Short mmCIF file of C-alpha atoms in Angstrom, two decimals:
data_model
loop_
_atom_site.label_atom_id
_atom_site.label_comp_id
_atom_site.label_asym_id
_atom_site.label_seq_id
_atom_site.Cartn_x
_atom_site.Cartn_y
_atom_site.Cartn_z
CA MET A 87 23.88 -16.95 -3.33
CA SER A 88 23.18 -16.00 -6.97
CA VAL A 89 24.17 -12.68 -8.33
CA ASP A 90 23.41 -11.13 -11.40
CA THR A 91 23.03 -7.46 -12.95
CA VAL A 92 19.50 -6.14 -13.81
CA SER A 93 17.72 -3.12 -14.40
CA LEU A 94 14.92 -2.13 -12.02
CA THR A 95 11.74 -0.05 -11.67
CA GLY A 96 9.39 0.12 -9.22
CA TRP A 97 5.63 -1.06 -9.93
CA GLY A 98 4.83 2.22 -11.75
CA ARG A 99 7.57 1.15 -14.18
CA THR A 100 9.24 4.36 -14.31
CA ALA A 101 12.79 5.77 -13.89
CA PRO A 102 14.52 2.26 -14.53
CA THR A 103 18.03 2.09 -12.97
CA THR A 104 20.58 -0.79 -12.73
CA ALA A 105 22.08 -2.35 -10.15
CA LEU A 106 23.94 -5.86 -8.68
CA ARG A 107 21.17 -8.30 -7.64
CA PHE A 108 21.90 -10.51 -4.77
CA ARG A 109 19.51 -13.41 -3.77
CA PRO A 110 20.55 -14.66 -0.33
CA ARG A 111 19.14 -17.93 0.95
CA THR A 112 20.40 -17.62 4.27
CA TYR A 113 20.71 -14.77 6.94
CA GLU A 114 24.54 -15.44 6.56
CA GLU A 115 24.58 -14.91 3.03
CA ALA A 116 22.34 -11.36 3.42
CA ALA A 117 24.96 -10.57 6.05
CA ALA A 118 27.90 -11.10 3.59
CA ALA A 119 26.03 -9.03 0.82
CA VAL A 120 25.76 -6.30 3.36
CA ARG A 121 29.26 -6.43 4.14
CA GLY A 122 30.52 -6.54 0.66
CA CYS A 123 28.01 -4.01 -0.80
CA GLY A 124 30.78 -1.10 -1.90
CA PRO A 125 30.66 2.53 -2.08
CA ARG A 126 27.02 2.75 -3.57
CA GLY A 127 25.38 0.67 -0.69
CA SER A 128 22.54 -1.57 -0.92
CA ILE A 129 18.92 -1.75 -0.28
CA ALA A 130 16.34 -5.07 0.58
CA ARG A 131 13.83 -5.55 -2.08
CA GLY A 132 10.69 -8.08 -1.67
CA LEU A 133 8.28 -8.48 -4.86
CA GLY A 134 8.65 -4.99 -6.57
CA ARG A 135 5.21 -3.48 -5.29
CA ALA A 136 6.89 -0.26 -4.14
CA TYR A 137 5.27 2.05 -6.86
CA GLY A 138 8.59 4.29 -7.08
CA ASP A 139 12.06 4.16 -6.55
CA ALA A 140 12.27 3.16 -2.93
CA ALA A 141 13.63 -0.32 -3.93
CA GLN A 142 15.92 0.59 -6.46
CA ASN A 143 19.67 1.62 -5.98
CA ALA A 144 21.48 2.83 -9.44
CA GLY A 145 25.09 1.50 -9.63
CA GLY A 146 24.90 -0.28 -6.26
CA SER A 147 23.20 -3.57 -5.00
CA VAL A 148 19.73 -4.58 -4.31
CA LEU A 149 19.08 -7.51 -2.11
CA ASP A 150 16.22 -9.73 -3.65
CA MET A 151 14.77 -11.45 -0.14
CA THR A 152 12.08 -13.48 -1.65
CA ALA A 153 14.18 -16.81 -1.31
CA LEU A 154 14.31 -16.14 2.65
CA ASN A 155 10.62 -17.23 2.86
CA ARG A 156 10.13 -19.68 5.64
CA ILE A 157 7.13 -19.63 8.03
CA ARG A 158 8.97 -20.82 11.09
CA THR A 159 6.24 -20.94 13.70
CA ILE A 160 2.57 -20.88 14.21
CA ASP A 161 0.57 -20.65 17.26
CA ALA A 162 -2.70 -21.52 16.15
CA ALA A 163 -4.52 -20.72 19.60
CA THR A 164 -3.17 -17.29 19.76
CA GLY A 165 -2.75 -15.99 15.87
CA LEU A 166 1.22 -15.55 16.89
CA VAL A 167 3.11 -16.35 13.73
CA VAL A 168 7.01 -16.07 13.18
CA CYS A 169 8.37 -15.88 9.46
CA ASP A 170 10.90 -14.70 7.25
CA ALA A 171 10.82 -11.41 5.72
CA GLY A 172 10.46 -12.81 2.16
CA VAL A 173 7.25 -14.64 2.88
CA SER A 174 4.30 -12.79 1.29
CA LEU A 175 0.91 -11.82 2.51
CA HIS A 176 -0.32 -14.14 -0.05
CA ARG A 177 1.30 -17.06 1.36
CA LEU A 178 0.32 -16.17 4.70
CA MET A 179 -3.16 -15.99 3.66
CA GLU A 180 -2.92 -19.41 2.27
CA VAL A 181 -1.52 -21.02 5.50
CA LEU A 182 -3.29 -19.25 8.06
CA LEU A 183 -6.64 -18.92 6.78
CA PRO A 184 -7.69 -22.53 6.84
CA LEU A 185 -6.52 -22.27 10.96
CA GLY A 186 -8.96 -19.13 11.32
CA TRP A 187 -6.67 -16.19 11.05
CA PHE A 188 -6.48 -13.34 8.56
CA VAL A 189 -3.28 -11.04 8.09
CA PRO A 190 -4.13 -8.00 10.49
CA VAL A 191 -3.55 -5.29 7.67
CA THR A 192 -3.31 -5.67 3.94
CA PRO A 193 -3.13 -3.32 1.32
CA GLY A 194 -4.72 -3.02 -2.35
CA THR A 195 -2.55 -6.27 -3.12
CA ARG A 196 -1.36 -9.63 -1.28
CA HIS A 197 1.93 -9.80 -3.29
CA VAL A 198 4.02 -7.67 -0.46
CA THR A 199 6.56 -9.38 1.68
CA VAL A 200 6.15 -9.22 5.28
CA GLY A 201 9.69 -7.07 5.05
CA GLY A 202 8.08 -4.88 2.50
CA ALA A 203 5.33 -4.19 4.97
CA ILE A 204 7.22 -3.33 7.66
CA GLY A 205 9.56 -1.20 5.60
CA ALA A 206 6.74 0.62 4.26
CA ASP A 207 4.47 0.24 7.59
CA ILE A 208 1.76 -0.49 5.11
CA HIS A 209 -1.81 0.45 5.87
CA GLY A 210 -5.65 -1.08 4.81
CA ARG A 211 -9.04 -0.06 4.68
CA ASN A 212 -9.21 -0.87 8.68
CA HIS A 213 -6.59 2.02 9.48
CA ARG A 214 -9.22 3.54 12.07
CA VAL A 215 -9.63 0.34 13.70
CA SER A 216 -6.29 -1.56 13.69
CA GLY A 217 -3.65 1.01 12.76
CA SER A 218 -0.74 0.29 10.12
CA PHE A 219 1.28 -3.14 10.09
CA SER A 220 3.76 -2.34 12.78
CA ARG A 221 1.27 -2.32 15.19
CA HIS A 222 1.01 -5.74 14.88
CA VAL A 223 4.49 -6.65 14.83
CA ARG A 224 5.92 -8.01 18.29
CA GLU A 225 9.48 -7.96 16.98
CA MET A 226 11.86 -8.40 14.41
CA GLU A 227 15.21 -9.35 13.51
CA LEU A 228 17.46 -6.45 11.76
CA LEU A 229 20.83 -7.07 9.93
CA THR A 230 22.28 -3.97 10.45
CA ALA A 231 24.97 -1.77 8.71
CA ASP A 232 27.80 -3.53 10.99
CA GLY A 233 26.79 -7.33 10.02
CA GLY A 234 25.06 -8.04 13.18
CA ILE A 235 21.71 -9.03 13.67
CA ARG A 236 19.62 -7.10 16.37
CA THR A 237 16.21 -8.35 18.07
CA VAL A 238 14.15 -5.01 17.60
CA ARG A 239 11.03 -4.51 19.91
CA PRO A 240 8.16 -1.93 19.66
CA GLY A 241 9.01 1.31 21.91
CA THR A 242 12.62 1.46 20.82
CA ALA A 243 13.83 4.38 18.79
CA LEU A 244 15.29 1.58 16.04
CA PHE A 245 11.58 0.20 15.80
CA ASP A 246 10.27 3.70 15.18
CA ALA A 247 12.78 4.43 12.54
CA THR A 248 12.55 0.89 10.85
CA ALA A 249 8.65 0.82 10.69
CA GLY A 250 8.04 2.82 7.34
CA GLY A 251 11.79 3.47 7.46
CA LEU A 252 11.69 1.95 3.76
CA GLY A 253 14.65 -0.31 4.62
CA LEU A 254 17.25 2.65 5.37
CA THR A 255 18.07 1.09 8.88
CA GLY A 256 18.60 -2.28 7.67
CA VAL A 257 17.36 -5.62 6.27
CA ILE A 258 14.43 -7.10 8.10
CA LEU A 259 15.40 -10.85 8.13
CA SER A 260 12.22 -12.02 10.33
CA ALA A 261 9.28 -10.89 11.99
CA THR A 262 6.93 -11.79 14.80
CA LEU A 263 3.29 -10.98 13.83
CA ARG A 264 -0.28 -11.34 15.31
CA PHE A 265 -3.04 -12.05 13.06
CA HIS A 266 -6.55 -11.37 13.13
CA PRO A 267 -9.13 -14.03 14.17
CA VAL A 268 -12.16 -14.93 11.60
CA THR A 269 -14.62 -17.60 10.91
CA THR A 270 -14.79 -17.70 7.31
CA SER A 271 -13.02 -16.24 4.01
CA LEU A 272 -15.86 -14.24 3.05
CA MET A 273 -16.79 -10.60 3.48
CA TRP A 274 -20.30 -9.36 4.26
CA VAL A 275 -20.44 -5.89 2.21
CA ASP A 276 -22.67 -3.09 2.24
CA THR A 277 -22.30 -0.91 -1.27
CA GLU A 278 -23.61 2.47 -2.06
CA ARG A 279 -23.43 5.71 -4.28
CA ALA A 280 -22.48 9.18 -2.93
CA VAL A 281 -23.43 11.88 -5.23
CA ASP A 282 -20.52 14.22 -4.95
CA LEU A 283 -17.81 14.58 -2.35
CA ASP A 284 -19.69 16.49 0.42
CA ASP A 285 -21.99 13.41 0.33
CA LEU A 286 -19.37 11.10 0.48
CA MET A 287 -17.56 12.45 3.40
CA GLY A 288 -21.12 12.85 5.59
CA ARG A 289 -21.68 9.04 5.13
CA LEU A 290 -18.03 8.21 6.15
CA THR A 291 -18.27 10.36 9.16
CA ALA A 292 -21.67 9.16 10.26
CA THR A 293 -21.55 5.53 9.84
CA ASP A 294 -17.99 4.66 9.65
CA HIS A 295 -17.86 3.44 12.90
CA ARG A 296 -19.85 0.66 11.97
CA TYR A 297 -17.54 -1.14 9.86
CA ARG A 298 -14.10 -2.65 10.30
CA TYR A 299 -13.12 -2.08 6.55
CA SER A 300 -14.25 1.03 4.61
CA SER A 301 -12.96 2.80 1.44
CA ALA A 302 -14.55 4.77 -1.64
CA TRP A 303 -13.53 5.04 -5.37
CA ILE A 304 -14.29 8.27 -6.79
CA ASP A 305 -14.83 9.59 -10.34
CA LEU A 306 -12.05 12.25 -10.48
CA LEU A 307 -13.57 13.15 -14.14
CA ALA A 308 -16.67 14.36 -12.91
CA ARG A 309 -17.06 18.05 -12.60
CA GLY A 310 -19.81 20.44 -11.39
CA SER A 311 -22.37 19.42 -8.96
CA ALA A 312 -21.38 15.44 -9.65
CA THR A 313 -17.54 16.64 -8.55
CA GLY A 314 -16.21 13.67 -6.46
CA ARG A 315 -19.29 11.16 -7.02
CA SER A 316 -18.15 7.89 -5.39
CA VAL A 317 -18.87 4.16 -4.83
CA LEU A 318 -18.67 3.47 -0.86
CA SER A 319 -17.78 0.02 -0.28
CA ARG A 320 -17.90 -1.21 3.79
CA GLY A 321 -17.56 -4.58 4.87
CA GLU A 322 -16.66 -7.14 7.89
CA HIS A 323 -15.56 -10.68 7.60
CA ALA A 324 -18.73 -12.70 7.38
CA PRO A 325 -20.14 -14.57 10.14
CA LEU A 326 -20.64 -18.38 9.67
CA HIS A 327 -24.46 -18.37 9.88
CA VAL A 328 -24.82 -15.91 6.76
CA LEU A 329 -22.97 -18.13 4.47
CA PRO A 330 -25.08 -20.56 1.90
CA ALA A 331 -25.16 -24.03 3.10
CA ARG A 332 -22.87 -25.57 0.64
CA ALA A 333 -20.25 -22.45 1.59
CA ARG A 334 -20.55 -23.60 5.20
CA ARG A 335 -18.71 -27.14 4.41
CA THR A 336 -15.33 -25.25 3.66
CA PRO A 337 -16.16 -21.99 5.27
CA LEU A 338 -12.35 -20.79 5.46
CA SER A 339 -10.98 -21.99 1.74
CA PHE A 340 -9.05 -19.59 -0.14
CA ARG A 341 -9.21 -19.71 -4.03
CA PRO A 342 -8.56 -16.19 -5.48
CA GLY A 343 -8.99 -16.37 -9.37
CA GLN A 344 -6.74 -14.99 -11.90
CA LEU A 345 -7.60 -13.59 -15.54
CA PRO A 346 -5.05 -13.65 -18.15
CA ALA A 347 -1.93 -11.29 -17.65
CA ALA A 348 -2.00 -7.79 -19.22
CA PRO A 349 0.06 -8.18 -22.65
CA PRO A 350 3.42 -6.95 -22.42
CA PHE A 351 3.00 -4.20 -24.77
CA VAL A 352 0.24 -1.63 -24.68
CA PRO A 353 -0.13 1.35 -26.83
CA GLU A 354 0.53 4.63 -25.48
CA GLY A 355 -2.48 6.92 -24.93
CA LEU A 356 -4.85 3.96 -24.88
CA LEU A 357 -5.74 5.11 -21.41
CA GLY A 358 -6.50 8.49 -21.86
CA ARG A 359 -9.17 11.13 -20.77
CA THR A 360 -12.03 9.56 -23.22
CA SER A 361 -11.38 5.89 -22.05
CA ALA A 362 -11.05 6.92 -18.50
CA ALA A 363 -14.33 8.84 -18.59
CA LEU A 364 -16.31 5.86 -20.17
CA PHE A 365 -15.06 3.49 -17.58
CA ASN A 366 -15.92 5.87 -14.28
CA GLU A 367 -19.41 6.43 -16.07
CA LEU A 368 -19.99 2.65 -16.33
CA TRP A 369 -18.08 2.05 -13.01
CA TYR A 370 -20.27 4.48 -11.00
CA ARG A 371 -23.84 3.55 -12.93
CA ARG A 372 -23.41 -0.23 -12.26
CA ALA A 373 -22.91 0.42 -8.47
CA PRO A 374 -25.97 -0.34 -6.42
CA ARG A 375 -27.57 2.95 -5.03
CA PHE A 376 -27.50 1.03 -1.73
CA ARG A 377 -27.03 -2.71 -1.08
CA THR A 378 -26.37 -4.48 2.27
CA GLY A 379 -24.99 -7.49 2.85
CA GLY A 380 -23.57 -8.90 -0.42
CA LEU A 381 -21.10 -11.73 -0.03
CA GLN A 382 -17.69 -11.39 -1.51
CA LYS A 383 -14.59 -13.30 -1.70
CA LEU A 384 -11.68 -11.79 0.22
CA SER A 385 -9.72 -11.46 -3.03
CA THR A 386 -12.57 -9.66 -4.73
CA PHE A 387 -12.89 -7.18 -1.51
CA PHE A 388 -9.35 -6.62 -1.00
CA HIS A 389 -7.07 -7.18 -3.71
CA LEU A 390 -9.60 -7.00 -6.96
CA LEU A 391 -6.40 -5.96 -9.41
CA ASP A 392 -4.42 -8.99 -8.15
CA ALA A 393 -6.86 -11.06 -10.62
CA VAL A 394 -5.13 -9.48 -13.66
CA PRO A 395 -1.26 -10.46 -13.46
CA HIS A 396 1.00 -7.39 -14.35
CA TRP A 397 -1.81 -4.94 -14.48
CA ASN A 398 0.53 -2.38 -14.56
CA ARG A 399 1.17 -2.81 -18.12
CA VAL A 400 -1.93 -1.40 -18.98
CA TYR A 401 -0.33 2.11 -18.72
CA GLY A 402 2.25 1.67 -21.58
CA ARG A 403 5.98 1.76 -21.49
CA GLY A 404 5.94 5.31 -19.91
CA GLY A 405 4.68 3.88 -16.54
CA PHE A 406 2.37 5.61 -14.06
CA VAL A 407 2.58 7.51 -11.11
CA GLN A 408 0.79 6.69 -7.95
CA TYR A 409 -0.23 9.78 -5.76
CA GLN A 410 -1.23 9.50 -2.41
CA PHE A 411 -1.74 12.45 0.51
CA VAL A 412 -3.47 12.76 3.82
CA VAL A 413 -5.03 15.86 5.20
CA GLY A 414 -5.86 15.92 8.64
CA TYR A 415 -9.48 15.95 9.79
CA GLY A 416 -10.71 19.76 10.15
CA GLN A 417 -8.83 20.09 6.45
CA GLU A 418 -11.90 19.29 4.38
CA GLU A 419 -11.69 22.31 2.38
CA ALA A 420 -8.26 21.42 1.42
CA LEU A 421 -9.27 18.22 0.46
CA ARG A 422 -12.22 19.95 -1.68
CA ARG A 423 -9.61 22.23 -3.53
CA ILE A 424 -7.74 19.12 -4.37
CA VAL A 425 -10.38 17.26 -5.98
CA ARG A 426 -11.58 20.04 -7.88
CA ARG A 427 -7.94 20.84 -9.12
CA ILE A 428 -7.94 17.22 -10.37
CA SER A 429 -11.14 17.18 -11.80
CA HIS A 430 -10.71 20.70 -13.51
CA ARG A 431 -7.05 19.12 -14.80
CA ARG A 432 -9.03 16.50 -16.36
CA CYS A 433 -6.70 13.96 -15.00
CA PRO A 434 -7.82 10.43 -16.57
CA SER A 435 -7.19 8.59 -13.27
CA PHE A 436 -8.98 5.05 -13.25
CA LEU A 437 -8.13 4.10 -9.82
CA ALA A 438 -8.91 6.84 -7.22
CA VAL A 439 -9.60 5.52 -3.65
CA LEU A 440 -10.64 7.83 -0.35
CA LYS A 441 -10.17 6.49 3.12
CA ARG A 442 -10.24 7.47 6.80
CA PHE A 443 -7.26 7.33 8.76
CA GLY A 444 -7.36 6.76 12.52
CA GLU A 445 -4.38 7.42 15.23
CA GLY A 446 -1.07 7.27 13.56
CA ASP A 447 1.54 4.62 14.57
CA PRO A 448 4.92 5.69 15.96
CA GLY A 449 7.35 5.19 12.76
CA TRP A 450 9.05 8.34 11.94
CA LEU A 451 8.51 8.10 8.61
CA SER A 452 5.22 6.20 8.93
CA PHE A 453 2.51 8.03 6.20
CA PRO A 454 -0.68 7.41 8.29
CA VAL A 455 -1.97 10.49 10.40
CA PRO A 456 -5.57 10.98 11.44
CA GLY A 457 -7.27 12.27 8.39
CA TRP A 458 -8.69 11.90 4.96
CA THR A 459 -6.36 10.00 2.30
CA LEU A 460 -6.93 10.08 -1.39
CA ALA A 461 -4.66 7.89 -3.86
CA LEU A 462 -5.12 7.94 -7.67
CA ASP A 463 -3.18 6.49 -10.44
CA LEU A 464 -1.93 8.70 -13.53
CA PRO A 465 0.12 8.05 -16.42
CA ALA A 466 3.30 9.24 -16.28
CA THR A 467 3.33 10.66 -19.75
CA LEU A 468 0.30 13.13 -19.06
CA PRO A 469 1.67 16.47 -20.24
CA GLY A 470 2.71 19.02 -17.43
CA LEU A 471 2.14 16.15 -14.80
CA ALA A 472 5.38 16.98 -12.53
CA ARG A 473 4.42 20.61 -12.44
CA PHE A 474 0.87 19.79 -11.36
CA LEU A 475 1.78 17.43 -8.85
CA ASP A 476 4.43 19.80 -7.32
CA GLY A 477 1.36 22.13 -6.82
CA LEU A 478 -0.44 19.43 -5.14
CA ASP A 479 2.25 18.65 -2.76
CA GLU A 480 2.15 22.36 -1.71
CA GLU A 481 -1.38 22.44 -1.09
CA VAL A 482 -0.94 19.22 0.98
CA ALA A 483 2.03 20.70 2.89
CA SER A 484 -0.05 23.82 3.76
CA ALA A 485 -2.85 21.88 4.99
CA GLY A 486 -0.55 20.19 7.19
CA GLY A 487 -0.66 16.78 5.38
CA ARG A 488 2.17 14.84 3.67
CA VAL A 489 2.43 12.18 0.59
CA CYS A 490 3.21 8.43 1.30
CA LEU A 491 7.04 7.69 0.49
CA ALA A 492 6.47 4.03 -0.01
CA LYS A 493 4.50 5.00 -3.35
CA ASP A 494 6.35 8.32 -4.26
CA SER A 495 8.53 8.83 -7.24
CA ARG A 496 8.92 12.21 -7.77
CA LEU A 497 8.41 14.22 -4.38
CA ARG A 498 11.19 17.22 -3.86
CA PRO A 499 13.54 16.96 -0.37
CA GLU A 500 12.49 20.89 0.47
CA THR A 501 8.67 19.63 0.49
CA LEU A 502 9.65 16.52 2.58
CA ALA A 503 10.61 18.41 5.72
CA ALA A 504 7.67 20.22 6.02
CA MET A 505 5.42 16.84 5.66
CA TYR A 506 7.50 14.69 8.17
CA PRO A 507 8.36 16.37 11.13
CA ARG A 508 10.45 13.58 12.57
CA LEU A 509 12.74 13.52 9.68
CA PRO A 510 15.69 14.98 11.71
CA GLU A 511 15.71 11.98 14.21
CA PHE A 512 15.50 9.70 11.29
CA ARG A 513 18.61 11.29 9.66
CA ALA A 514 20.23 11.50 13.02
CA LEU A 515 19.97 7.70 13.74
CA ARG A 516 20.83 6.89 10.05
CA ALA A 517 24.09 8.73 10.46
CA GLU A 518 24.79 7.10 13.84
CA MET A 519 24.06 3.66 12.76
CA ASP A 520 25.06 3.26 9.21
CA PRO A 521 28.00 6.33 8.99
CA ASP A 522 29.28 4.64 5.56
CA GLY A 523 25.99 4.20 3.79
CA ALA A 524 25.36 0.53 3.59
CA PHE A 525 21.94 1.10 3.20
CA ARG A 526 21.09 3.65 0.22
CA SER A 527 18.19 3.65 -2.35
CA ASP A 528 17.39 5.76 -5.47
CA LEU A 529 14.37 7.14 -3.02
CA SER A 530 16.88 8.13 -0.49
CA ARG A 531 19.32 10.13 -2.57
CA ARG A 532 16.67 11.99 -4.18
CA LEU A 533 14.94 12.83 -1.03
CA ALA A 534 18.55 13.11 0.75
CA LEU A 535 17.27 10.71 3.70
#
């Protein structure tokens, strides 16, 4: 097991902290690292795609789990897979797609480990249909604070605390997952423009039931009658018969393209209001008013930004903050107010996505609940950003909503309690299972988890 000292950030590249990094290659090495973690504790880390500080541990240790990356068994008849927690969704797609199986839930990047997917209880464009990632976990092996390994299954308190628990109940070592059957590696996509937020919500409410996957990009710089104008993209896995004859020869091939990496240094202020407004205008205008049945690669439909390695650098050295919240159905006026506030503030957001959630899963700190969720990226150096987002937190909490902890880097602990009603149960289980604080992170200290 290799050990070194590193400075780490989340994907947003804010608030770096230094920790001792262990890279276990076996379960035994992972257990030894946990037992010897010291008074500042340890936290598991995958591919570093949590936007905030969930996988950082200032002055303590971090377990880099990426060397535990074996796919142990595959049942090609049922789509049941057993794999180590360090296996990435990208690797699972490479192996399982040619066999006719696709990951049941994927976020906007495939460079996420299975352990990270469970710890964040990730969601995707298909939440209304498929729920979040933990719904498709049959069981997992969890390394707990006493150095033991437990088999954890759905329907237990430990499973519900671990799914979305951000690594604070233990280190996920492996998982048994059920995959979704597909006949091709292409998507059949409908695209349309919505002239404002009400138009968008109306289209989603009326017709979303026809699709497995759905999301909308929103122009948050548009104001007046165009506030919330959007490009709506919805799709299904393409059936074999719609593919061109040439593509039918290798219908399950998976070859995601890649562009040159973003440069290591980007001038501050490059992504300001002017450039964001220009980009948003072009993105909206180039989208078709209404187009049905376009074929897209999986990588284009789900993971467009993965085509640019290290795209997070484009925000400059100051990094960026991703802010994602959900408010329930019946709270549409709260969503309108928040969108108007962001638009009036002229926040230079390039990436703003609205989706609808279905029924939530039982994870005590799992983010999705039935309602509307909006995610946006903002330069961390934007003047007055902290105060502005604190105000949005109050608006969200007043509407009975919540922010996503896996993407958070600045929420206040007093606001957290209002958003997650099962937080006391989570804290009580942690205190019982880990009284000495073997599992800690910068996020857990900041939010008193």
